[in-house]
Amino acid sequence: GAGVSQTPSNKVTEKGKYVELRCDPISGHTALYWYRQSLGQGPEFLIYFQGTGAADDSGLPNDRFFAVRPEGSVSTLKIQRTERGDSAVYLCASSASGGANEQFFGPGTRLTVL
Amino acid sequence: KQEVTQIPAALSVPEGENLVLNCSFTDSAIYNLQWFRQDPGKGLTSLLLIQSSQREQTSGRLNASLDKSSGRSTLYIAASQPGDSATYLCAVYQGAQKLVFGQGTRLTINP
């Protein structure tokens, strides 16, 4: 079956603009995660959804970042008033039911803020 | 706060050698531990998941061990091949919800 997909694969934007990043999890996976990976670093947790609700958003760096998952499948990460420091690869993962079950990652979206 | 450290940061070995990558974590109260591979410009590929009650997992030429009490895990790669060249990431499940990653070991296998 299909794995986790993310669109776009690359996004270049200007400082101050708004961006949306999309994640399609593996079909049937109820848990969805967003991570951010800066160059040369390991990924860092942003937010975790169980179904439609954000069960843990403790990793979101500030209120410019917001994520939704309205129907419990596709998720969108939204970044307002982008800053150059937001430049990174944004990774999405899904798992069958959360609770430390194996997470499967998508290819990521590389965001560049000029 | 959980911290995960991977040593070495980079490793270069000739083809055919057996090698060990190291991962340590500060808080032993973890659920599971997962090893990933990341190729340049790509996402993460899961290699092995070790549940907290297990001490090791094997898949082909890969063997991962877990010692929770000492806060350590190792990934053993047998008979290395140039195609094994990638960055290897160790991550622990903290609070059963999120992964905390190390910075990775960049592995180069020389033909």
Tab-separated table of C-alpha atoms in Angstrom:
chain	number	residue	atom	x	y	z
A	1	GLY	CA	0.000	0.000	0.000
A	2	ALA	CA	0.942	3.647	-0.256
A	3	GLY	CA	3.161	5.174	2.364
A	4	VAL	CA	2.972	8.604	3.946
A	5	SER	CA	2.950	11.353	1.337
A	6	GLN	CA	3.693	15.049	1.756
A	7	THR	CA	3.123	17.980	-0.534
A	8	PRO	CA	4.770	20.069	-1.749
A	9	SER	CA	8.207	18.460	-1.703
A	10	ASN	CA	9.797	21.902	-1.808
A	11	LYS	CA	8.419	25.289	-0.862
A	12	VAL	CA	10.215	28.603	-1.254
A	13	THR	CA	8.563	31.646	0.241
A	14	GLU	CA	9.387	35.143	1.321
A	15	LYS	CA	9.695	36.318	4.886
A	16	GLY	CA	6.316	37.285	6.292
A	17	LYS	CA	4.249	35.063	4.003
A	18	TYR	CA	1.821	32.314	5.008
A	19	VAL	CA	2.441	28.676	4.056
A	20	GLU	CA	0.556	25.403	4.299
A	21	LEU	CA	2.172	21.992	4.263
A	22	ARG	CA	0.093	18.869	3.673
A	23	CYS	CA	0.441	15.322	4.938
A	24	ASP	CA	-1.456	12.220	3.798
A	25	PRO	CA	-0.927	9.401	6.315
A	26	ILE	CA	-1.038	5.696	5.644
A	27	SER	CA	-4.643	4.655	5.210
A	28	GLY	CA	-6.176	3.541	8.499
A	29	HIS	CA	-3.507	5.087	10.712
A	30	THR	CA	-5.176	7.030	13.496
A	31	ALA	CA	-2.052	8.714	14.880
A	32	LEU	CA	-0.229	11.465	12.971
A	33	TYR	CA	2.898	13.374	13.928
A	34	TRP	CA	4.733	16.429	12.640
A	35	TYR	CA	8.475	16.910	13.152
A	36	ARG	CA	10.940	19.563	12.009
A	37	GLN	CA	14.507	18.818	10.968
A	38	SER	CA	17.136	21.506	10.673
A	39	LEU	CA	20.307	20.908	8.695
A	40	GLY	CA	22.635	18.457	10.393
A	41	GLN	CA	20.220	17.794	13.245
A	42	GLY	CA	17.814	15.044	14.178
A	43	PRO	CA	14.088	15.711	13.777
A	44	GLU	CA	12.306	17.550	16.592
A	45	PHE	CA	8.729	16.839	17.610
A	46	LEU	CA	6.106	19.488	16.855
A	47	ILE	CA	2.615	18.031	17.322
A	48	TYR	CA	0.753	14.727	17.630
A	49	PHE	CA	-2.828	13.970	16.550
A	50	GLN	CA	-4.924	11.052	17.679
A	51	GLY	CA	-7.865	11.076	15.319
A	52	THR	CA	-9.031	14.637	14.749
A	53	GLY	CA	-7.709	16.126	17.954
A	54	ALA	CA	-4.258	17.434	18.787
A	55	ALA	CA	-3.272	15.266	21.745
A	56	ASP	CA	0.094	16.950	22.265
A	57	ASP	CA	1.157	20.261	20.696
A	58	SER	CA	3.968	20.945	23.138
A	59	GLY	CA	6.590	21.067	20.383
A	60	LEU	CA	5.087	23.927	18.401
A	61	PRO	CA	7.650	26.740	18.747
A	62	ASN	CA	5.189	29.635	18.949
A	63	ASP	CA	1.692	30.737	17.995
A	64	ARG	CA	2.650	31.279	14.352
A	65	PHE	CA	2.491	27.516	13.953
A	66	PHE	CA	-0.826	25.691	13.794
A	67	ALA	CA	-1.922	22.280	12.543
A	68	VAL	CA	-5.273	20.712	11.795
A	69	ARG	CA	-6.642	17.298	10.962
A	70	PRO	CA	-10.362	17.919	10.482
A	71	GLU	CA	-11.452	14.483	9.298
A	72	GLY	CA	-8.897	12.348	11.069
A	73	SER	CA	-6.872	11.632	7.952
A	74	VAL	CA	-5.075	14.400	6.030
A	75	SER	CA	-3.299	16.998	8.137
A	76	THR	CA	-2.156	20.521	7.288
A	77	LEU	CA	0.626	22.374	9.080
A	78	LYS	CA	0.145	26.120	8.799
A	79	ILE	CA	2.837	28.712	9.406
A	80	GLN	CA	1.947	32.393	9.587
A	81	ARG	CA	4.316	35.323	9.094
A	82	THR	CA	7.191	33.049	8.162
A	83	GLU	CA	10.687	33.887	9.367
A	84	ARG	CA	14.051	32.821	7.979
A	85	GLY	CA	14.541	30.632	11.040
A	86	ASP	CA	11.548	28.551	9.968
A	87	SER	CA	13.593	27.150	7.090
A	88	ALA	CA	13.879	23.392	7.633
A	89	VAL	CA	12.539	20.067	6.450
A	90	TYR	CA	9.098	19.353	7.867
A	91	LEU	CA	8.456	15.636	8.308
A	92	CYS	CA	5.162	13.909	8.844
A	93	ALA	CA	4.728	10.425	10.302
A	94	SER	CA	1.812	8.146	11.054
A	95	SER	CA	1.268	5.052	13.156
A	96	ALA	CA	-1.495	2.537	13.575
A	97	SER	CA	-2.725	3.761	16.921
A	98	GLY	CA	-0.139	5.909	18.652
A	99	GLY	CA	1.093	4.627	21.989
A	100	ALA	CA	4.706	4.000	20.938
A	101	ASN	CA	3.718	1.954	17.915
A	102	GLU	CA	6.122	2.115	15.003
A	103	GLN	CA	6.027	5.430	13.175
A	104	PHE	CA	6.356	5.604	9.410
A	105	PHE	CA	7.703	8.785	7.889
A	106	GLY	CA	6.973	10.665	4.697
A	107	PRO	CA	9.640	12.183	2.430
A	108	GLY	CA	9.284	15.631	3.991
A	109	THR	CA	8.705	19.151	2.736
A	110	ARG	CA	11.774	21.346	2.440
A	111	LEU	CA	10.747	24.895	3.378
A	112	THR	CA	13.015	27.783	2.488
A	113	VAL	CA	12.165	31.255	3.729
A	114	LEU	CA	14.054	33.991	1.886
B	1	LYS	CA	14.201	16.351	29.657
B	2	GLN	CA	15.222	13.378	27.551
B	3	GLU	CA	18.439	13.792	25.600
B	4	VAL	CA	19.668	11.330	22.988
B	5	THR	CA	23.310	11.274	21.932
B	6	GLN	CA	24.864	9.374	19.050
B	7	ILE	CA	28.557	8.686	18.801
B	8	PRO	CA	30.398	9.007	16.520
B	9	ALA	CA	28.915	11.858	14.488
B	10	ALA	CA	30.587	10.472	11.379
B	11	LEU	CA	32.209	7.173	10.503
B	12	SER	CA	34.038	5.986	7.397
B	13	VAL	CA	34.990	2.334	6.958
B	14	PRO	CA	36.042	0.068	4.097
B	15	GLU	CA	33.510	-2.234	2.505
B	16	GLY	CA	33.066	-5.586	4.192
B	17	GLU	CA	33.782	-4.464	7.728
B	18	ASN	CA	31.439	-5.060	10.628
B	19	LEU	CA	30.611	-1.895	12.559
B	20	VAL	CA	28.743	-0.614	15.596
B	21	LEU	CA	26.840	2.641	15.985
B	22	ASN	CA	26.147	3.887	19.480
B	23	CYS	CA	23.163	5.640	20.997
B	24	SER	CA	22.711	6.794	24.584
B	25	PHE	CA	19.743	8.396	26.335
B	26	THR	CA	19.508	10.180	29.669
B	27	ASP	CA	16.095	9.025	30.918
B	28	SER	CA	15.680	5.252	31.107
B	29	ALA	CA	11.892	5.531	31.406
B	30	ILE	CA	11.344	4.975	27.696
B	31	TYR	CA	8.730	2.920	25.930
B	32	ASN	CA	10.377	1.738	22.745
B	33	LEU	CA	13.453	2.633	20.726
B	34	GLN	CA	13.652	2.879	16.960
B	35	TRP	CA	16.557	3.040	14.539
B	36	PHE	CA	16.136	4.864	11.233
B	37	ARG	CA	18.127	5.395	8.089
B	38	GLN	CA	18.084	8.690	6.185
B	39	ASP	CA	19.537	9.137	2.724
B	40	PRO	CA	20.536	12.648	1.612
B	41	GLY	CA	17.492	14.786	0.870
B	42	LYS	CA	15.101	11.985	1.779
B	43	GLY	CA	12.758	11.058	4.594
B	44	LEU	CA	13.351	8.481	7.301
B	45	THR	CA	13.234	4.739	6.694
B	46	SER	CA	12.510	2.592	9.729
B	47	LEU	CA	15.110	-0.123	10.289
B	48	LEU	CA	14.308	-1.710	13.626
B	49	LEU	CA	11.912	-1.106	16.508
B	50	ILE	CA	12.899	-2.506	19.901
B	51	GLN	CA	10.118	-2.703	22.429
B	52	SER	CA	10.971	-1.752	26.004
B	53	SER	CA	10.648	-5.371	27.149
B	54	GLN	CA	13.075	-6.615	24.501
B	55	ARG	CA	16.838	-6.590	24.549
B	56	GLU	CA	17.505	-6.913	20.826
B	57	GLN	CA	16.027	-7.105	17.355
B	58	THR	CA	17.492	-8.450	14.142
B	59	SER	CA	16.751	-7.790	10.496
B	60	GLY	CA	19.073	-9.236	7.899
B	61	ARG	CA	22.551	-7.828	8.456
B	62	LEU	CA	21.317	-5.457	11.148
B	63	ASN	CA	21.127	-6.150	14.865
B	64	ALA	CA	20.005	-3.608	17.434
B	65	SER	CA	20.356	-4.016	21.186
B	66	LEU	CA	18.765	-2.128	24.045
B	67	ASP	CA	19.938	-1.793	27.651
B	68	LYS	CA	17.435	0.467	29.374
B	69	SER	CA	19.158	0.412	32.741
B	70	SER	CA	22.351	1.871	31.310
B	71	GLY	CA	20.559	4.078	28.798
B	72	ARG	CA	22.255	2.596	25.753
B	73	SER	CA	21.457	1.062	22.398
B	74	THR	CA	23.749	-0.167	19.657
B	75	LEU	CA	23.169	-0.867	15.988
B	76	TYR	CA	25.444	-3.552	14.580
B	77	ILE	CA	25.884	-3.741	10.811
B	78	ALA	CA	27.528	-6.881	9.475
B	79	ALA	CA	29.518	-7.109	6.258
B	80	SER	CA	29.000	-3.466	5.337
B	81	GLN	CA	28.275	-2.487	1.722
B	82	PRO	CA	28.530	0.858	-0.126
B	83	GLY	CA	24.717	0.929	-0.242
B	84	ASP	CA	24.710	1.158	3.552
B	85	SER	CA	26.103	4.689	3.304
B	86	ALA	CA	23.550	7.015	4.904
B	87	THR	CA	22.811	8.821	8.159
B	88	TYR	CA	21.570	6.549	10.930
B	89	LEU	CA	19.262	8.025	13.544
B	90	CYS	CA	18.332	6.619	16.917
B	91	ALA	CA	15.088	7.736	18.567
B	92	VAL	CA	13.337	6.903	21.823
B	93	TYR	CA	9.608	6.966	22.447
B	94	GLN	CA	9.043	9.456	25.256
B	95	GLY	CA	5.659	9.503	26.934
B	96	ALA	CA	4.422	6.882	24.439
B	97	GLN	CA	3.577	9.653	22.013
B	98	LYS	CA	6.588	11.274	20.476
B	99	LEU	CA	10.042	10.381	19.336
B	100	VAL	CA	13.121	12.103	20.693
B	101	PHE	CA	15.958	11.826	18.188
B	102	GLY	CA	19.701	11.872	18.361
B	103	GLN	CA	21.677	13.947	15.877
B	104	GLY	CA	22.606	10.903	13.840
B	105	THR	CA	25.755	9.158	12.679
B	106	ARG	CA	26.786	9.810	9.084
B	107	LEU	CA	28.151	6.521	7.757
B	108	THR	CA	30.297	6.181	4.642
B	109	ILE	CA	31.262	2.749	3.319
B	110	ASN	CA	34.212	2.946	0.946
B	111	PRO	CA	34.366	0.425	-1.929
